[in-house]
Short mmCIF file of C-alpha atoms in Angstrom, two decimals:
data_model
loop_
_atom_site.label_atom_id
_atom_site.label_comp_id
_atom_site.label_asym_id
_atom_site.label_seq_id
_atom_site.Cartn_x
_atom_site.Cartn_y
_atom_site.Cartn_z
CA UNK A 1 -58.52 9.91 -23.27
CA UNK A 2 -59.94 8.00 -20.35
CA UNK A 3 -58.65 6.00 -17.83
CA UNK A 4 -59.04 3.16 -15.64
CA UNK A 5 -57.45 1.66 -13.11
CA UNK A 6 -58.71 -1.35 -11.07
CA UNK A 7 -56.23 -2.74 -8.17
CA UNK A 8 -53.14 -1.73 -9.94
CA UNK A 9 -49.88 -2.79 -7.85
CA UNK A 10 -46.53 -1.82 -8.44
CA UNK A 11 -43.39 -3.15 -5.86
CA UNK A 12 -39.56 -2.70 -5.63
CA UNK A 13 -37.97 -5.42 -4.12
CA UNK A 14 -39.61 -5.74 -0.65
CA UNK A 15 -41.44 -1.92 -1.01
CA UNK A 16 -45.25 -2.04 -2.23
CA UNK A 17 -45.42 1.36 -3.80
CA UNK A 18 -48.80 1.25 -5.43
CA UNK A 19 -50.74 -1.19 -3.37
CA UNK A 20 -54.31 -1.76 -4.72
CA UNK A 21 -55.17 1.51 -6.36
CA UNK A 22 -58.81 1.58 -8.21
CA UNK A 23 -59.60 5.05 -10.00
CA UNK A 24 -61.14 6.39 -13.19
CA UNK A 25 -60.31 9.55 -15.10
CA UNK A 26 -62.52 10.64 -17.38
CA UNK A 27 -61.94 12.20 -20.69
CA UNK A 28 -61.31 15.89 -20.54
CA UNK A 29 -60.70 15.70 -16.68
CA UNK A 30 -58.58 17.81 -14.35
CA UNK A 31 -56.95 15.62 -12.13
CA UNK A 32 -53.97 16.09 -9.43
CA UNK A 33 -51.94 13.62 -7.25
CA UNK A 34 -51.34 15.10 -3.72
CA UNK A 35 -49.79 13.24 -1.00
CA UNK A 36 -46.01 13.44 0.87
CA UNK A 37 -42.75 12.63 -1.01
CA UNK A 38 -42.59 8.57 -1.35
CA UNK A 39 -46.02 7.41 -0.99
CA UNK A 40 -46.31 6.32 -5.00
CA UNK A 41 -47.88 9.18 -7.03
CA UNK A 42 -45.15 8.97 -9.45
CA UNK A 43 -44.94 5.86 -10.17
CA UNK A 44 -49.10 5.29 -10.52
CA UNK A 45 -47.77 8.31 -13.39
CA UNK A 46 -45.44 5.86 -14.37
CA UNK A 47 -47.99 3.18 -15.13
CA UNK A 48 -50.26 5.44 -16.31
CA UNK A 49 -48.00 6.62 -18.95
CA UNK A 50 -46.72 2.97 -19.60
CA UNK A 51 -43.35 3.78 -18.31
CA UNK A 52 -43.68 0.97 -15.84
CA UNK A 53 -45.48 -2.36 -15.79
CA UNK A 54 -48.17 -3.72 -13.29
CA UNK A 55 -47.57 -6.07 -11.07
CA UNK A 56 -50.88 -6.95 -10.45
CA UNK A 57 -54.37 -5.19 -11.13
CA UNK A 58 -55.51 -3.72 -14.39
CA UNK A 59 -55.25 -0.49 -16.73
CA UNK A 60 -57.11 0.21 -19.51
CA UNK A 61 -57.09 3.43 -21.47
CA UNK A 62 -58.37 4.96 -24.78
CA UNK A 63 -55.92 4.64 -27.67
CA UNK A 64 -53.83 8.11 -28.34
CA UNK A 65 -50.97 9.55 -26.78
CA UNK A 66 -50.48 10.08 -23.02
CA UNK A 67 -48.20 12.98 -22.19
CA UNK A 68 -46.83 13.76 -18.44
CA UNK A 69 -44.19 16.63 -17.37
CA UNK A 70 -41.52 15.11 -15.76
CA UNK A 71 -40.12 16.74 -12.16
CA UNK A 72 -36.68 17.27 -13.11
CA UNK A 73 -35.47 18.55 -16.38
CA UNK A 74 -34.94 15.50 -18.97
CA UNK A 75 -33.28 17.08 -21.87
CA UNK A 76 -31.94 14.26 -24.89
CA UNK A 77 -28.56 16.10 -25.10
CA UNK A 78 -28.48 13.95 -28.68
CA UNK A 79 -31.81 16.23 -30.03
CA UNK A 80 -32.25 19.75 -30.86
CA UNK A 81 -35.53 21.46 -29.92
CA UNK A 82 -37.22 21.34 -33.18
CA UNK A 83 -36.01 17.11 -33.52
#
């Protein structure tokens, strides 16, 4: 899967956290978010994964799944492993 992102803005109330980001990521990339605790990595996941909407900009990706890992643990207490 590839994807692109042109100007993609995300914002909480009065907090812009995605402000203008522009990247591609090829298919079959390796590709890692660095930066300090707040500045938007997970939510540009977020929107990646369609988890959260734009704002403003554009994302475009190749049809099939997207799959993240989450941070914390996000068990369905209402499935059992093989479900």
């Amino acid at each position: 899967m590839s994807v692109r992102l042109r100007a993609a803005t995300r914002s909480f109330a009065a907090v812009r956290a995605v402000d203008a980001v522009s990247l591609e990521l090829p298919r079959g990339s390796f590709t890692a978010l660095v930066g300090p605790s707040g500045c938007g990595k997970t939510t540009l996941l977020r929107m990646i994964g369609g988890l959260e909407p734009l704002d403003a900009g554009e994302l475009q990706r190749d049809d099939g799944a997207v799959a993240f890992c989450f941070q914390e643990p996000r068990l369905l207490p209402w499935r059992t492993v093989l479900e």
